[in-house]
mmCIF file of N, CA and C in Angstrom:
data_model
loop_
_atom_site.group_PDB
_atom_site.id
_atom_site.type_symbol
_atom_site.label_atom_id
_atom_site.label_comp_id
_atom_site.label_asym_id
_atom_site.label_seq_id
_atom_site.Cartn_x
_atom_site.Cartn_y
_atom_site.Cartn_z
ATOM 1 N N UNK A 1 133.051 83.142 107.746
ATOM 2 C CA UNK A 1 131.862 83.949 107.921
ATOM 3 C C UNK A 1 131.117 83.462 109.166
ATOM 4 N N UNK A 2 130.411 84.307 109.930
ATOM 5 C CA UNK A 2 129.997 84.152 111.329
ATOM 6 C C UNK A 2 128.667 83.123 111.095
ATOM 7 N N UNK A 3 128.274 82.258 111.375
ATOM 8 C CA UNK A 3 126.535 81.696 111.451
ATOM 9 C C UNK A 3 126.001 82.510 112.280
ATOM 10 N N UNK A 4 125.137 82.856 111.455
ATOM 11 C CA UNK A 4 123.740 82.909 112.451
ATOM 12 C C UNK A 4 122.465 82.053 113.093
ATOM 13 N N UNK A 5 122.648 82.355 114.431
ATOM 14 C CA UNK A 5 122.064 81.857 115.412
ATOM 15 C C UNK A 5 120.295 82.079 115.413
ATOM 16 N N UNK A 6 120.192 83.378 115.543
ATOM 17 C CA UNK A 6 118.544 83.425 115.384
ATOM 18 C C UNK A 6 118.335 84.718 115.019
ATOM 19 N N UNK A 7 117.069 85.035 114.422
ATOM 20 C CA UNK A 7 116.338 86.376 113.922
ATOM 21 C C UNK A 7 115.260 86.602 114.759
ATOM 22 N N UNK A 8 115.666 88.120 114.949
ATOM 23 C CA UNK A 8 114.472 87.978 116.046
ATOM 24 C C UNK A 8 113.419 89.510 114.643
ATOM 25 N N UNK A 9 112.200 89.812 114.623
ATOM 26 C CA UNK A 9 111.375 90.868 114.773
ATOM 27 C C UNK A 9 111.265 91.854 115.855
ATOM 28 N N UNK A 10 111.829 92.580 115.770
ATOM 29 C CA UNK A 10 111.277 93.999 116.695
ATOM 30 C C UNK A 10 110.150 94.830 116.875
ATOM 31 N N UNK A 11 109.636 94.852 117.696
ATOM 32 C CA UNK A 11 108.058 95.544 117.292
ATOM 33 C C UNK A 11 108.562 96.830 118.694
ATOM 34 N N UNK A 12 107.554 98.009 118.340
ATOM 35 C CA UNK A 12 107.427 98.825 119.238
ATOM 36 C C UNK A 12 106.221 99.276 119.375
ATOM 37 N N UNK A 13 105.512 99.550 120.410
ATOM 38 C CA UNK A 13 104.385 100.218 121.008
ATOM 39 C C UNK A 13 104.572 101.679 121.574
ATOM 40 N N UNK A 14 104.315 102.721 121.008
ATOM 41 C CA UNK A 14 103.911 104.222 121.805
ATOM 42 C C UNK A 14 103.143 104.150 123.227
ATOM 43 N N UNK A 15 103.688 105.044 123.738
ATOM 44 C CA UNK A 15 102.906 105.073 124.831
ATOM 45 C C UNK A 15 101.335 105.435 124.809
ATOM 46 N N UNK A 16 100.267 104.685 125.166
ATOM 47 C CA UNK A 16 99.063 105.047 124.903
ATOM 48 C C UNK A 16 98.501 104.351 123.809
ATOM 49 N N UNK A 17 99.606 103.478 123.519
ATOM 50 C CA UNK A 17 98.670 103.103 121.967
ATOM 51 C C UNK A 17 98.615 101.141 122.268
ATOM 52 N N UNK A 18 97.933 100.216 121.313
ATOM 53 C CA UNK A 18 97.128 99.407 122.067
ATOM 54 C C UNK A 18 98.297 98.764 120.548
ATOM 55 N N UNK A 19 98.975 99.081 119.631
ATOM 56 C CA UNK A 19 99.732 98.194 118.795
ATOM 57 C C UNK A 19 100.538 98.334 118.634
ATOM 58 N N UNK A 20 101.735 97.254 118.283
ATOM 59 C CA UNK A 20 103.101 96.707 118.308
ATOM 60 C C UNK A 20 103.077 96.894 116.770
ATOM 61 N N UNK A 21 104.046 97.954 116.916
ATOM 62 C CA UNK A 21 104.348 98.150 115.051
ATOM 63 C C UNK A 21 105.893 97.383 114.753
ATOM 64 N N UNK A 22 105.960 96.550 113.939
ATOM 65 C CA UNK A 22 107.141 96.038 113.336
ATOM 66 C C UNK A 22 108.379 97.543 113.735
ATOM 67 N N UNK A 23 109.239 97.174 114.021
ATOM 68 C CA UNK A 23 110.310 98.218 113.533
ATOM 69 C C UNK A 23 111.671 97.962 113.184
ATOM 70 N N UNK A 24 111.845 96.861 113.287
ATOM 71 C CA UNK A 24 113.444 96.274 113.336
ATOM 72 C C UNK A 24 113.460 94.569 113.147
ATOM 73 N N UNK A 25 114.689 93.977 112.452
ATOM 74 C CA UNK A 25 114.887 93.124 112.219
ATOM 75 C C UNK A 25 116.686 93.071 113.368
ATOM 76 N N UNK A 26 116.369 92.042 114.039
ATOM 77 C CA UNK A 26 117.890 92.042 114.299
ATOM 78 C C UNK A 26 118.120 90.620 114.206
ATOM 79 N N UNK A 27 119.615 90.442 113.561
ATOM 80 C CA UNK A 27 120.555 89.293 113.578
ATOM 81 C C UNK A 27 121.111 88.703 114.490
ATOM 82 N N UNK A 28 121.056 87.729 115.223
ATOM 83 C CA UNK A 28 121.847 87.246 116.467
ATOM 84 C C UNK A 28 122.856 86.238 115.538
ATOM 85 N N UNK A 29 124.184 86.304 115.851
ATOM 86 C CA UNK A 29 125.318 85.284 115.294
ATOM 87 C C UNK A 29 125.669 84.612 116.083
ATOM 88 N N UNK A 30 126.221 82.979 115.895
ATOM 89 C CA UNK A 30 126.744 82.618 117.200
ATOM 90 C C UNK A 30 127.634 83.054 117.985
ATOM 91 N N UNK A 31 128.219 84.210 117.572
ATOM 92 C CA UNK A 31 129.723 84.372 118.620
ATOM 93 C C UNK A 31 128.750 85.692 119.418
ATOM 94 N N UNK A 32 127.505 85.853 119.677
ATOM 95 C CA UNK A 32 126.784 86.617 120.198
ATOM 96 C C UNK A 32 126.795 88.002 119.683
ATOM 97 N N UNK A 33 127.760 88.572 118.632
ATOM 98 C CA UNK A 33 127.283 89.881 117.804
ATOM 99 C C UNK A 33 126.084 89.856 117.090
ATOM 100 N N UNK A 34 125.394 91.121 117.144
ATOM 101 C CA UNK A 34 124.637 91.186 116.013
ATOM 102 C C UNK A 34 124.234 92.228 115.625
ATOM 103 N N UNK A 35 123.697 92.537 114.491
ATOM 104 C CA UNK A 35 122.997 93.533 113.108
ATOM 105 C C UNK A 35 121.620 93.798 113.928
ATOM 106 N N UNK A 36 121.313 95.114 113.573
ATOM 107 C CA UNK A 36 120.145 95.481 113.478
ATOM 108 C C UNK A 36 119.557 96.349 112.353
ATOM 109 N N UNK A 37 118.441 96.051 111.683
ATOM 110 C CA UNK A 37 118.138 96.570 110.292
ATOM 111 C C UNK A 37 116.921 97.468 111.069
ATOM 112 N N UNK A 38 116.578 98.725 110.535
ATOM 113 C CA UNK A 38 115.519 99.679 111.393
ATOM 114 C C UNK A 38 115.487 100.945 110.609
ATOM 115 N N UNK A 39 114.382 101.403 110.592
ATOM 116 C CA UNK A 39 114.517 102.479 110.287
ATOM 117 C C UNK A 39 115.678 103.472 111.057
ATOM 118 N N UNK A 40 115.938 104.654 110.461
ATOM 119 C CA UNK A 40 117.621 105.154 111.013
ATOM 120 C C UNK A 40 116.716 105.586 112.440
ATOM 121 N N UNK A 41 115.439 106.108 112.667
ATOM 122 C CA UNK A 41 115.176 107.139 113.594
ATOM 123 C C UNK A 41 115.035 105.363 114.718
ATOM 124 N N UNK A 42 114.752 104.779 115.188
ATOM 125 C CA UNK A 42 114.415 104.047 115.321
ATOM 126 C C UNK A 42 115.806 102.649 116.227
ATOM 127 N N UNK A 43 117.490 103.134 114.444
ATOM 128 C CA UNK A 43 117.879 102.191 115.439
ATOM 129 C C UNK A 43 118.875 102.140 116.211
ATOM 130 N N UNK A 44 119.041 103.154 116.813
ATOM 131 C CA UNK A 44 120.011 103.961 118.439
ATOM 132 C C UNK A 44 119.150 103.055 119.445
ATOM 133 N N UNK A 45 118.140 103.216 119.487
ATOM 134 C CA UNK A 45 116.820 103.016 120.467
ATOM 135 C C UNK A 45 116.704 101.569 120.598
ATOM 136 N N UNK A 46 116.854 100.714 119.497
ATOM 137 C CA UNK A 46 116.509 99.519 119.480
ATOM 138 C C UNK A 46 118.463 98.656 120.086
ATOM 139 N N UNK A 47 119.156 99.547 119.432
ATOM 140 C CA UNK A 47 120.762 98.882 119.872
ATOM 141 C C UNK A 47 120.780 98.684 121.268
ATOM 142 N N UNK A 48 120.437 100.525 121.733
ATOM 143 C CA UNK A 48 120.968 100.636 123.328
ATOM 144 C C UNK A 48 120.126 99.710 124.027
ATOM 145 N N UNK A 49 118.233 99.112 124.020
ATOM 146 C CA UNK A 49 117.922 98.370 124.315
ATOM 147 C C UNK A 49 118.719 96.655 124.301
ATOM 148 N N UNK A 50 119.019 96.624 123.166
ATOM 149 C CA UNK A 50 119.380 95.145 122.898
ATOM 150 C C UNK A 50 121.122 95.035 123.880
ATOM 151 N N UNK A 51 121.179 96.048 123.977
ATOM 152 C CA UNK A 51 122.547 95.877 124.923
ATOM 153 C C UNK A 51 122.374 95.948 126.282
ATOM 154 N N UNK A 52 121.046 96.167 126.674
ATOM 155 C CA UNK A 52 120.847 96.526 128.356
ATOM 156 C C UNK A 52 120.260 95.269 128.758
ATOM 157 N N UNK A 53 119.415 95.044 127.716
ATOM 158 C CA UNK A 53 118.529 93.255 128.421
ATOM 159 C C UNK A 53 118.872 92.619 127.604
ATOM 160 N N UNK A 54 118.626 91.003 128.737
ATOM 161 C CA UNK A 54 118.841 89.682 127.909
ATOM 162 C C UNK A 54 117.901 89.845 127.108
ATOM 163 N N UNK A 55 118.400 88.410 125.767
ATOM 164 C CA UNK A 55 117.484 88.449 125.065
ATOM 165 C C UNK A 55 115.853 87.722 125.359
ATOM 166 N N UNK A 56 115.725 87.137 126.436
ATOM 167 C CA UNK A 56 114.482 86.635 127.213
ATOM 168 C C UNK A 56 113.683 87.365 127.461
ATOM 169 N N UNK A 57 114.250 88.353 128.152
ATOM 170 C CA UNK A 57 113.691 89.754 128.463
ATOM 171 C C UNK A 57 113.456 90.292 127.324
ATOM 172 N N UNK A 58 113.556 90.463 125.876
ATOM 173 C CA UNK A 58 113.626 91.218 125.265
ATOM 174 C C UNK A 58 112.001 90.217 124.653
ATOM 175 N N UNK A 59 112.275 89.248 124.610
ATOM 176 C CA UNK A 59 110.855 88.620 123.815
ATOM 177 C C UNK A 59 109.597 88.441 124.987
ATOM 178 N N UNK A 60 109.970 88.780 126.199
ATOM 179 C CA UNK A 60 108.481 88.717 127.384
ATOM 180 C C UNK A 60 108.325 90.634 126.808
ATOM 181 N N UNK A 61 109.241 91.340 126.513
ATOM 182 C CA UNK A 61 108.728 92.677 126.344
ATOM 183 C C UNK A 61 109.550 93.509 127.683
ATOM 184 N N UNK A 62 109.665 94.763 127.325
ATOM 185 C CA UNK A 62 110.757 95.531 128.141
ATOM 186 C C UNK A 62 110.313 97.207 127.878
ATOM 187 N N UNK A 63 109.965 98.070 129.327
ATOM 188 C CA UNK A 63 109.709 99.750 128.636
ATOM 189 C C UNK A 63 110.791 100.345 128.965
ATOM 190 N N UNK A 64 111.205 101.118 127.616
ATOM 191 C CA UNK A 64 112.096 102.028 127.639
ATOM 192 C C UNK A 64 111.778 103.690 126.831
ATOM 193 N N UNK A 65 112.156 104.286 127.838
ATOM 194 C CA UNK A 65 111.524 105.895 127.452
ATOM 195 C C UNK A 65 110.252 105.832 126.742
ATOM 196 N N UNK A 66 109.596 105.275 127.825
ATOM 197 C CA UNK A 66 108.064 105.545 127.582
ATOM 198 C C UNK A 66 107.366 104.755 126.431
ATOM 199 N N UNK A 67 108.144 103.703 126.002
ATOM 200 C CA UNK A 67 108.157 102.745 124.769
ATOM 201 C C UNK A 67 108.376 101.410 125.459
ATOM 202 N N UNK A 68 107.186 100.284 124.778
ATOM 203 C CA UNK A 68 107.220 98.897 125.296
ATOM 204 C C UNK A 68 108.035 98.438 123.610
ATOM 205 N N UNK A 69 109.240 97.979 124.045
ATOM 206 C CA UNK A 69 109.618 97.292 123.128
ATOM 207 C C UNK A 69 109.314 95.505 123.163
ATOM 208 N N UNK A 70 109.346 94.725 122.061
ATOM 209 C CA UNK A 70 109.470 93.559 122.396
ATOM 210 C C UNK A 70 110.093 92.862 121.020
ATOM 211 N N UNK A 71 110.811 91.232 120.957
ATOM 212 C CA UNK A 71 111.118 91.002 120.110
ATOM 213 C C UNK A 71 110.297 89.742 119.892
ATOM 214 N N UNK A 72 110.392 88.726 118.876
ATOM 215 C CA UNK A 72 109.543 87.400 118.196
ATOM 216 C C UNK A 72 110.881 87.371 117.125
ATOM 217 N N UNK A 73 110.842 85.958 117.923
ATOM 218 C CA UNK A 73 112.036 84.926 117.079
ATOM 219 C C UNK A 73 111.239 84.280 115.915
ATOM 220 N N UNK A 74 111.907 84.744 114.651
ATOM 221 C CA UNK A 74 111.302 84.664 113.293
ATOM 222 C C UNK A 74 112.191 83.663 112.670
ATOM 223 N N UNK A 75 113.326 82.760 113.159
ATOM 224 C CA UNK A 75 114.306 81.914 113.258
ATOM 225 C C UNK A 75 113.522 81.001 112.044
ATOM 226 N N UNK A 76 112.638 80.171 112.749
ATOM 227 C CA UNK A 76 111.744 79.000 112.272
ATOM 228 C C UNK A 76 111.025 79.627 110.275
ATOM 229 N N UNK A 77 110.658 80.745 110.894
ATOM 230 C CA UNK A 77 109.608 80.874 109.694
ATOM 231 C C UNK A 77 110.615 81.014 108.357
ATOM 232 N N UNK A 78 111.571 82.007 108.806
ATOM 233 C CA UNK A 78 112.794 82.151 108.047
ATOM 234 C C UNK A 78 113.078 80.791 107.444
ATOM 235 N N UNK A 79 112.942 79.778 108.231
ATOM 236 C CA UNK A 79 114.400 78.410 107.779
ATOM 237 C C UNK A 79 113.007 77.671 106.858
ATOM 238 N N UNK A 80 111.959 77.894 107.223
ATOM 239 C CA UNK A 80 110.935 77.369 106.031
ATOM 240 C C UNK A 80 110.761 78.081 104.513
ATOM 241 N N UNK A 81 110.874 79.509 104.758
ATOM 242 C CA UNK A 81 111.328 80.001 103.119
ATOM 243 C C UNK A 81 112.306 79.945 102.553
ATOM 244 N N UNK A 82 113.343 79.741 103.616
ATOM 245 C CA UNK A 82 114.786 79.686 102.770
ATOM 246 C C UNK A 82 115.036 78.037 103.120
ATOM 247 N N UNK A 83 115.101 77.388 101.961
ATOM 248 C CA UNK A 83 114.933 75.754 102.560
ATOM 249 C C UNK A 83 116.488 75.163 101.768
ATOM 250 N N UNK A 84 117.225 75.928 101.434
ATOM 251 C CA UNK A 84 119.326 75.717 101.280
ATOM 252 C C UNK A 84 119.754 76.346 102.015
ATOM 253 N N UNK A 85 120.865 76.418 102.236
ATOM 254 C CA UNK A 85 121.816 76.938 102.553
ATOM 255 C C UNK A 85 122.529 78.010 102.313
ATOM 256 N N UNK A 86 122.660 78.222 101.005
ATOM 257 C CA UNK A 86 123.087 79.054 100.602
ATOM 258 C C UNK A 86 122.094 80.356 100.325
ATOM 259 N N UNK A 87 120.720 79.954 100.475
ATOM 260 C CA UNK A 87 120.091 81.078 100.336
ATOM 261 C C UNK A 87 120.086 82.377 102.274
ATOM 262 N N UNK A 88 120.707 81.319 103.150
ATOM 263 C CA UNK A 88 120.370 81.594 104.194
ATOM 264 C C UNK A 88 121.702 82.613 105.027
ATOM 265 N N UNK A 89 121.817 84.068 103.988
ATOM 266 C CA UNK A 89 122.081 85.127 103.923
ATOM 267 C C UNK A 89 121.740 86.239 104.374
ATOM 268 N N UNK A 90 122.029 87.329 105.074
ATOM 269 C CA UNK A 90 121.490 88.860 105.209
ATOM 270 C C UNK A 90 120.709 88.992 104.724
ATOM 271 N N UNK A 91 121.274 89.351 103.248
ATOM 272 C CA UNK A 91 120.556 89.844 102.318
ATOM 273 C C UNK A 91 118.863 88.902 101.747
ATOM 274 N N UNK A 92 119.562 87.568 101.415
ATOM 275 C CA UNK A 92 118.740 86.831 101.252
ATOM 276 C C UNK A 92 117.297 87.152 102.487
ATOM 277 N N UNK A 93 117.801 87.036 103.754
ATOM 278 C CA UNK A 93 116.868 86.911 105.043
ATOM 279 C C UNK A 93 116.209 88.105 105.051
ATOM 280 N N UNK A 94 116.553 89.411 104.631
ATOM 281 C CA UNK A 94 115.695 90.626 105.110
ATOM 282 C C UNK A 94 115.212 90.734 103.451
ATOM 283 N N UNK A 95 115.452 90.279 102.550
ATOM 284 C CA UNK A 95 114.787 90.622 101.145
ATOM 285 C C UNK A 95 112.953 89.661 101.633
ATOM 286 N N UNK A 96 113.620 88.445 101.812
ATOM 287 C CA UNK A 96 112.351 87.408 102.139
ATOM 288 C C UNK A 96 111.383 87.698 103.198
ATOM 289 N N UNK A 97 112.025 88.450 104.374
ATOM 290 C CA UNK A 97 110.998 89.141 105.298
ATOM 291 C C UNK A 97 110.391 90.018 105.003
ATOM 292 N N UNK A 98 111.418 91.065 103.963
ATOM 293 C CA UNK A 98 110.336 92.342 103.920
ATOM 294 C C UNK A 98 109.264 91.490 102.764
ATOM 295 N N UNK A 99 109.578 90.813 101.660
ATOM 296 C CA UNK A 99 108.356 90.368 101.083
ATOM 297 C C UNK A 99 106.970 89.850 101.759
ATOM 298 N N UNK A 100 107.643 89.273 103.011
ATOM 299 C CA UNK A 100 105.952 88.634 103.661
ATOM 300 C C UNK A 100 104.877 89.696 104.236
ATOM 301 N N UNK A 101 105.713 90.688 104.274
ATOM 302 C CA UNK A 101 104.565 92.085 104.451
ATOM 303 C C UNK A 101 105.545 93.774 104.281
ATOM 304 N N UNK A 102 105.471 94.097 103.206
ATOM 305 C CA UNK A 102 106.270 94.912 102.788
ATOM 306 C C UNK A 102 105.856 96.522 103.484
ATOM 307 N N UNK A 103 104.306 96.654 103.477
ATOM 308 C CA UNK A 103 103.690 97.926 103.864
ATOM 309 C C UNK A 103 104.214 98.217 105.402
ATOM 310 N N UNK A 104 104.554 96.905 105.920
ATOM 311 C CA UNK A 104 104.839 97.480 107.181
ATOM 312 C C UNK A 104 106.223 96.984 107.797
ATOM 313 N N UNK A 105 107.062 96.559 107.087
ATOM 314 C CA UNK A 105 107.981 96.489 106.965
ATOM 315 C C UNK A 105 109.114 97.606 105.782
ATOM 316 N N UNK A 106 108.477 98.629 105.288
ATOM 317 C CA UNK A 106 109.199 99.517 104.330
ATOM 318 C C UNK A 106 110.720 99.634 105.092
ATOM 319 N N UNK A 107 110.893 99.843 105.836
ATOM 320 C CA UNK A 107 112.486 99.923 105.873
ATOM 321 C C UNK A 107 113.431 98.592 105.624
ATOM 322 N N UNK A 108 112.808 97.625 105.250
ATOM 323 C CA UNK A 108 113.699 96.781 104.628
ATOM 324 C C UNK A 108 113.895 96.650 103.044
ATOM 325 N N UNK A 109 112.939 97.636 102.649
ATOM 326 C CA UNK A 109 112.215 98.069 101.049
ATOM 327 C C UNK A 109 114.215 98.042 100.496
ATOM 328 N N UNK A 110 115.362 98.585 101.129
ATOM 329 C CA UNK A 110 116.141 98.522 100.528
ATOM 330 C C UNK A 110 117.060 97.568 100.445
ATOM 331 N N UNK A 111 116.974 96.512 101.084
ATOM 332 C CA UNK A 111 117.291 95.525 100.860
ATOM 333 C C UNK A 111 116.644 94.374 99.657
ATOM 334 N N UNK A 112 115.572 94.448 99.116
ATOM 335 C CA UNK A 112 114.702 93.769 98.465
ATOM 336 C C UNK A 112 115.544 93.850 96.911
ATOM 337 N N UNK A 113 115.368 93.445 96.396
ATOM 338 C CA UNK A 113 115.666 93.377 94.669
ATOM 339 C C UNK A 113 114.711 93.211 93.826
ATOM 340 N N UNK A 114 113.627 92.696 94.276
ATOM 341 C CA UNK A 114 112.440 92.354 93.765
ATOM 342 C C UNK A 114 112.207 93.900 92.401
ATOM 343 N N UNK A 115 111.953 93.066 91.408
ATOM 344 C CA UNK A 115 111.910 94.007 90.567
ATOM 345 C C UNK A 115 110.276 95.173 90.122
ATOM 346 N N UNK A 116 109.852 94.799 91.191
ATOM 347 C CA UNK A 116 108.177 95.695 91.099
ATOM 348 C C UNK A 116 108.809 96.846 92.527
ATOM 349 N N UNK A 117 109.717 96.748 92.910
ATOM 350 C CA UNK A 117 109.900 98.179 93.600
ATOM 351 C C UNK A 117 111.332 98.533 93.405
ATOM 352 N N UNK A 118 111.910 98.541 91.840
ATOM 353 C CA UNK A 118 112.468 99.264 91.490
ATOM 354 C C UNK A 118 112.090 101.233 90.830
ATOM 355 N N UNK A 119 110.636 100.950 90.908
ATOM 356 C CA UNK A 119 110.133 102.000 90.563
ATOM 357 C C UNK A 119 109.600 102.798 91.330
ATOM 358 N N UNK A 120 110.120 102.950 92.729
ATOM 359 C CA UNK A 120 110.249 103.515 94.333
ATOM 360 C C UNK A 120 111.143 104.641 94.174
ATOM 361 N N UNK A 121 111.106 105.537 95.051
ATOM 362 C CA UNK A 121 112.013 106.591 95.038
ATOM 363 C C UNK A 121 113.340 105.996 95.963
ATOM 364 N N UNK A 122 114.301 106.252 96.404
ATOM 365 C CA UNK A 122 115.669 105.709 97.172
ATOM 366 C C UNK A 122 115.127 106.594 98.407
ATOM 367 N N UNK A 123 115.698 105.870 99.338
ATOM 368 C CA UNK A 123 115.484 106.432 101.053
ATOM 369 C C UNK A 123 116.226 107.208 101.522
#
């Protein structure tokens, strides 16, 4: 199974607008592949970015079609909630993120197991 290297947060800004809304979780592995979790409308936009710039560039912030994307390496905060090994999983990693703020993170709502949003409609 591949390790992973680092997690970054995706945020996006509209043009005209003054806040960076969460939109994506992506996986960096060491052999340099990686996952991106996003809402569906959302993650064409966030791939074709992550394939055009480094990832340096991607955390100083980058505009594409009229959109400031940027990412924040969530690496650290991650390795403090998940404190084994074995918890330090996909699944495990985007269940534990979307818990630290779920309202604005809902597209990870399906990854979660947490049993107080089993009573959600399916996406």
């Amino acid at each position: 199974m591949a390790k992973i290297r680092r997690i970054f947060e995706a945020s996006i800004e509209e043009e005209g607008d003054y806040i960076f809304t969460p939109s994506g979780v992506i996986i960096l592995m060491e052999s340099g592949d990686f996952q991106i979790y996003s809402e569906s409308a959302r993650h064409n936009l966030l791939r074709r970015t992550c394939m055009r710039y480094a990832w340096d560039q991607l955390v100083d912030g980058v505009k594409v079609d009229e959109l400031h994307i940027r990412i924040r390496d969530i690496t650290a905060d991650l390795q403090c909630r998940l404190d084994t090994e074995e918890q330090w999983t996909t699944n495990e990693i985007l269940r534990t993120w979307y818990e630290q703020n779920p309202r604005q993170l809902f597209f990870l709502r399906r990854y979660s197991i947490s049993p107080s949003h089993t009573n959600m409609p399916p996406l």
